[in-house]
Amino acid sequence: MRRTAALLLAVPAFLAAQAPLPDDGRLDAAWFGPAAELQASKTLGFQWLKTGLYLHHRSLRLKAWEPAVWLLGKRATKDQLLLGRLEDTLVPELARGLQKGLKGALPVSLAEGDLVLVGRVVDAVGEESGSMSAGPSFLSLDLKLVDGDSGELLGAFHTTLRGLGPDSLAIKYAQWCENLGRLLAPLAKPLPVTAVVPSGPVKPVSPLAAAPAFDLEGALRRIEGLKRDGLLTEAECQVLRQKAAERSK
């Protein structure tokens, strides 16, 4: 009886040990902190945004990345050479991709900003040297968005990019950075202005001076489009749908 009970107690621990790790062990949740509950994303790999995040009148500063870590153990020389070819371009390409995806919704700078975006590489796999054609290459990275004053975590992102050699990875990385900008852009747009009617006699208002009504259907279409592109999870969509419904009242 005691042996059977011991075996039953051991089963959950055994199953937990056999459960696959996120991104095959390349996703280290401890680096982001307990607030981040990263979910799989079609275009960004894994993502999390603080509920109710609003970025209007904010500015984004890109810090130099932290030193690379090798979460799966130190890689071979070919892998370190791949990282060496790419690492000096990661921050500049991030700035370019974000600006392209944001379309001016949020200022991006390498020197100033009250939002801070910091990243690191957590794994890299280069092509075999001496091969006749480019082999599969991988680059895994983390990014977190924090408040520059309080240090509060506002967003967390992780991905593993796959390509055929460093040039292919560079193209995939540029597209990933643009997709990140597209995700953040709606959060930086101003909220619709709510008119306040003063007490006393009501004065007629010219139709040309009236503020346009909030386009609920258009807002819902944009939210669904971001979800369809994999830039928002269902939970994040629910929050945005609720906010849109409240603004339309």
Short mmCIF file of C-alpha atoms in Angstrom, two decimals:
data_model
loop_
_atom_site.label_atom_id
_atom_site.label_comp_id
_atom_site.label_asym_id
_atom_site.label_seq_id
_atom_site.Cartn_x
_atom_site.Cartn_y
_atom_site.Cartn_z
CA MET A 1 0.00 0.00 0.00
CA ARG A 2 2.77 2.45 0.94
CA ARG A 3 4.64 1.64 -2.29
CA THR A 4 1.51 2.30 -4.37
CA ALA A 5 0.93 5.64 -2.64
CA ALA A 6 4.55 6.64 -3.22
CA LEU A 7 4.25 5.81 -6.92
CA LEU A 8 1.04 7.85 -7.23
CA LEU A 9 2.74 10.82 -5.62
CA ALA A 10 5.69 10.49 -7.99
CA VAL A 11 3.58 10.50 -11.17
CA PRO A 12 2.74 14.26 -11.25
CA ALA A 13 6.38 15.18 -10.69
CA PHE A 14 7.46 12.80 -13.46
CA LEU A 15 4.89 14.20 -15.89
CA ALA A 16 5.94 17.77 -15.04
CA ALA A 17 9.56 16.87 -15.74
CA GLN A 18 8.54 15.47 -19.15
CA ALA A 19 6.46 18.52 -20.14
CA PRO A 20 8.04 20.43 -23.05
CA LEU A 21 9.76 23.68 -22.12
CA PRO A 22 8.67 26.86 -23.92
CA ASP A 23 10.67 27.24 -27.14
CA ASP A 24 12.67 24.12 -26.25
CA GLY A 25 14.20 25.76 -23.19
CA ARG A 26 15.17 29.04 -24.85
CA LEU A 27 12.50 31.04 -23.00
CA ASP A 28 13.68 32.00 -19.49
CA ALA A 29 10.62 33.43 -17.72
CA ALA A 30 12.74 34.53 -14.74
CA TRP A 31 14.42 37.24 -16.84
CA PHE A 32 11.08 38.96 -17.38
CA GLY A 33 9.80 38.61 -13.82
CA PRO A 34 6.59 37.16 -12.33
CA ALA A 35 4.24 39.73 -13.90
CA ALA A 36 4.79 38.50 -17.45
CA GLU A 37 2.56 35.66 -18.62
CA LEU A 38 3.87 35.17 -22.12
CA GLN A 39 1.53 33.60 -24.66
CA ALA A 40 2.33 32.12 -28.06
CA SER A 41 2.02 34.62 -30.91
CA LYS A 42 1.80 33.87 -34.61
CA THR A 43 4.13 36.69 -35.67
CA LEU A 44 6.17 37.52 -32.54
CA GLY A 45 6.86 34.09 -31.05
CA PHE A 46 5.79 34.81 -27.47
CA GLN A 47 4.36 38.06 -26.13
CA TRP A 48 2.79 39.72 -23.10
CA LEU A 49 1.46 43.26 -22.57
CA LYS A 50 0.28 44.78 -19.31
CA THR A 51 -3.51 44.98 -19.23
CA GLY A 52 -4.73 48.50 -20.02
CA LEU A 53 -1.35 49.64 -21.36
CA TYR A 54 -1.63 53.11 -22.91
CA LEU A 55 1.37 54.73 -24.58
CA HIS A 56 0.05 58.07 -25.86
CA HIS A 57 2.44 60.98 -25.15
CA ARG A 58 5.19 58.48 -24.28
CA SER A 59 8.55 58.03 -26.04
CA LEU A 60 10.65 54.94 -26.55
CA ARG A 61 14.37 54.63 -25.80
CA LEU A 62 16.35 51.64 -27.04
CA LYS A 63 19.12 50.67 -24.63
CA ALA A 64 22.22 48.73 -25.56
CA TRP A 65 21.47 45.03 -25.22
CA GLU A 66 22.69 42.94 -22.33
CA PRO A 67 25.52 40.46 -23.02
CA ALA A 68 24.35 37.32 -24.78
CA VAL A 69 23.61 34.26 -22.68
CA TRP A 70 23.63 30.65 -23.87
CA LEU A 71 20.61 29.07 -22.18
CA LEU A 72 21.23 25.69 -23.82
CA GLY A 73 24.94 25.67 -23.03
CA LYS A 74 27.87 27.30 -24.75
CA ARG A 75 27.71 26.86 -28.50
CA ALA A 76 30.37 25.95 -31.04
CA THR A 77 32.58 28.49 -32.78
CA LYS A 78 30.27 28.67 -35.82
CA ASP A 79 27.41 29.74 -33.56
CA GLN A 80 29.43 32.44 -31.87
CA LEU A 81 30.59 33.66 -35.28
CA LEU A 82 26.96 34.02 -36.35
CA LEU A 83 26.23 36.12 -33.30
CA GLY A 84 29.33 38.19 -33.97
CA ARG A 85 28.08 39.01 -37.47
CA LEU A 86 24.63 40.07 -36.27
CA GLU A 87 24.93 41.58 -32.80
CA ASP A 88 26.16 45.05 -33.85
CA THR A 89 23.11 45.44 -36.11
CA LEU A 90 20.44 44.31 -33.63
CA VAL A 91 19.72 47.67 -31.96
CA PRO A 92 19.91 49.83 -35.14
CA GLU A 93 17.68 47.38 -37.04
CA LEU A 94 15.28 47.30 -34.10
CA ALA A 95 15.00 51.09 -34.28
CA ARG A 96 14.35 51.01 -38.03
CA GLY A 97 11.80 48.21 -37.82
CA LEU A 98 9.91 49.83 -34.94
CA GLN A 99 9.73 53.18 -36.72
CA LYS A 100 8.40 51.46 -39.82
CA GLY A 101 5.73 49.57 -37.86
CA LEU A 102 4.78 52.45 -35.57
CA LYS A 103 4.32 54.90 -38.47
CA GLY A 104 5.00 57.87 -36.18
CA ALA A 105 2.63 56.80 -33.41
CA LEU A 106 5.48 56.63 -30.88
CA PRO A 107 8.86 58.44 -31.00
CA VAL A 108 11.86 56.08 -31.05
CA SER A 109 15.35 57.14 -29.96
CA LEU A 110 18.66 55.65 -28.91
CA ALA A 111 19.28 58.47 -26.43
CA GLU A 112 16.07 59.52 -24.68
CA GLY A 113 12.58 58.34 -23.82
CA ASP A 114 10.45 57.57 -20.77
CA LEU A 115 9.87 53.99 -21.96
CA VAL A 116 12.88 51.70 -22.14
CA LEU A 117 13.25 48.67 -24.41
CA VAL A 118 16.11 46.33 -23.55
CA GLY A 119 17.01 43.00 -25.12
CA ARG A 120 19.43 40.12 -25.15
CA VAL A 121 20.32 37.11 -27.30
CA VAL A 122 19.76 33.78 -25.56
CA ASP A 123 20.86 31.33 -28.27
CA ALA A 124 22.33 31.24 -31.77
CA VAL A 125 23.05 28.45 -34.23
CA GLY A 126 25.24 29.17 -37.25
CA GLU A 127 25.65 27.28 -40.50
CA GLU A 128 28.25 24.56 -40.84
CA SER A 129 31.55 25.87 -42.16
CA GLY A 130 32.69 24.53 -45.50
CA SER A 131 29.17 23.60 -46.62
CA MET A 132 28.33 24.07 -50.31
CA SER A 133 25.07 25.85 -49.45
CA ALA A 134 23.73 27.86 -46.55
CA GLY A 135 22.42 25.63 -43.79
CA PRO A 136 19.74 26.29 -41.19
CA SER A 137 20.55 29.08 -38.74
CA PHE A 138 18.74 30.20 -35.59
CA LEU A 139 18.70 33.31 -33.44
CA SER A 140 16.76 33.44 -30.15
CA LEU A 141 16.20 36.73 -28.35
CA ASP A 142 14.31 38.40 -25.50
CA LEU A 143 12.96 41.95 -25.29
CA LYS A 144 11.23 43.69 -22.41
CA LEU A 145 9.51 47.05 -22.26
CA VAL A 146 9.79 48.85 -18.91
CA ASP A 147 8.78 52.20 -17.47
CA GLY A 148 11.88 54.40 -17.40
CA ASP A 149 11.05 55.93 -14.01
CA SER A 150 9.54 53.08 -11.98
CA GLY A 151 11.13 50.12 -13.74
CA GLU A 152 7.70 48.45 -13.96
CA LEU A 153 7.46 45.77 -16.63
CA LEU A 154 5.01 46.81 -19.36
CA GLY A 155 5.69 44.26 -22.10
CA ALA A 156 7.66 41.07 -22.72
CA PHE A 157 8.62 39.40 -25.99
CA HIS A 158 10.60 36.32 -27.01
CA THR A 159 11.22 34.68 -30.35
CA THR A 160 13.45 32.24 -32.19
CA LEU A 161 14.08 33.28 -35.79
CA ARG A 162 15.00 30.63 -38.35
CA GLY A 163 16.67 31.17 -41.69
CA LEU A 164 19.37 30.00 -44.09
CA GLY A 165 22.46 31.90 -43.00
CA PRO A 166 22.94 35.34 -41.41
CA ASP A 167 21.49 37.32 -44.34
CA SER A 168 18.23 35.40 -44.15
CA LEU A 169 18.10 35.87 -40.38
CA ALA A 170 18.66 39.61 -40.78
CA ILE A 171 15.62 39.84 -43.08
CA LYS A 172 13.49 37.82 -40.64
CA TYR A 173 14.64 40.03 -37.75
CA ALA A 174 13.76 43.24 -39.62
CA GLN A 175 10.23 41.92 -40.25
CA TRP A 176 9.88 40.86 -36.60
CA CYS A 177 10.85 44.35 -35.42
CA GLU A 178 8.30 45.91 -37.77
CA ASN A 179 5.60 43.56 -36.43
CA LEU A 180 6.47 44.65 -32.89
CA GLY A 181 5.97 48.26 -33.95
CA ARG A 182 2.60 47.37 -35.47
CA LEU A 183 1.55 45.80 -32.17
CA LEU A 184 2.46 48.90 -30.16
CA ALA A 185 1.12 51.51 -32.59
CA PRO A 186 -2.60 51.32 -31.60
CA LEU A 187 -1.64 51.66 -27.93
CA ALA A 188 0.02 55.03 -28.65
CA LYS A 189 -2.91 56.66 -30.46
CA PRO A 190 -4.91 59.34 -28.61
CA LEU A 191 -8.22 58.41 -27.07
CA PRO A 192 -11.36 60.01 -28.56
CA VAL A 193 -12.25 63.36 -26.94
CA THR A 194 -15.43 63.23 -24.85
CA ALA A 195 -17.42 66.46 -25.05
CA VAL A 196 -18.46 68.05 -21.73
CA VAL A 197 -21.74 69.98 -21.87
CA PRO A 198 -21.78 72.96 -19.45
CA SER A 199 -24.82 73.76 -17.32
CA GLY A 200 -27.16 76.55 -18.42
CA PRO A 201 -28.77 77.33 -21.75
CA VAL A 202 -27.69 75.02 -24.53
CA LYS A 203 -26.19 76.87 -27.46
CA PRO A 204 -26.56 75.47 -30.95
CA VAL A 205 -23.41 73.89 -32.30
CA SER A 206 -22.44 73.98 -35.93
CA PRO A 207 -22.30 70.50 -37.48
CA LEU A 208 -18.83 71.35 -38.76
CA ALA A 209 -17.61 71.99 -35.19
CA ALA A 210 -19.06 68.79 -33.74
CA ALA A 211 -16.55 66.11 -32.83
CA PRO A 212 -16.92 62.95 -34.97
CA ALA A 213 -18.68 60.05 -33.29
CA PHE A 214 -16.51 57.17 -32.14
CA ASP A 215 -16.36 54.51 -34.88
CA LEU A 216 -17.05 51.37 -32.87
CA GLU A 217 -17.31 49.10 -35.89
CA GLY A 218 -14.02 50.40 -37.29
CA ALA A 219 -12.28 49.93 -33.94
CA LEU A 220 -13.54 46.35 -33.69
CA ARG A 221 -12.35 45.64 -37.23
CA ARG A 222 -8.87 46.93 -36.38
CA ILE A 223 -8.75 44.79 -33.22
CA GLU A 224 -9.80 41.69 -35.18
CA GLY A 225 -7.19 42.49 -37.81
CA LEU A 226 -4.42 42.60 -35.19
CA LYS A 227 -5.67 39.31 -33.75
CA ARG A 228 -5.77 37.76 -37.22
CA ASP A 229 -2.17 38.84 -37.80
CA GLY A 230 -1.18 37.20 -34.52
CA LEU A 231 -0.27 40.50 -32.86
CA LEU A 232 -2.88 40.21 -30.10
CA THR A 233 -4.06 37.29 -27.99
CA GLU A 234 -7.75 36.64 -27.40
CA ALA A 235 -7.42 37.97 -23.82
CA GLU A 236 -5.88 41.22 -25.08
CA CYS A 237 -8.63 41.50 -27.71
CA GLN A 238 -11.30 41.14 -25.02
CA VAL A 239 -9.79 44.06 -23.08
CA LEU A 240 -9.63 46.27 -26.18
CA ARG A 241 -13.18 45.32 -27.27
CA GLN A 242 -14.51 46.28 -23.83
CA LYS A 243 -12.69 49.63 -23.93
CA ALA A 244 -14.03 50.32 -27.42
CA ALA A 245 -17.59 49.53 -26.29
CA GLU A 246 -17.23 51.88 -23.31
CA ARG A 247 -15.96 54.72 -25.51
CA SER A 248 -18.89 54.34 -27.92
CA LYS A 249 -21.50 54.94 -25.21
#
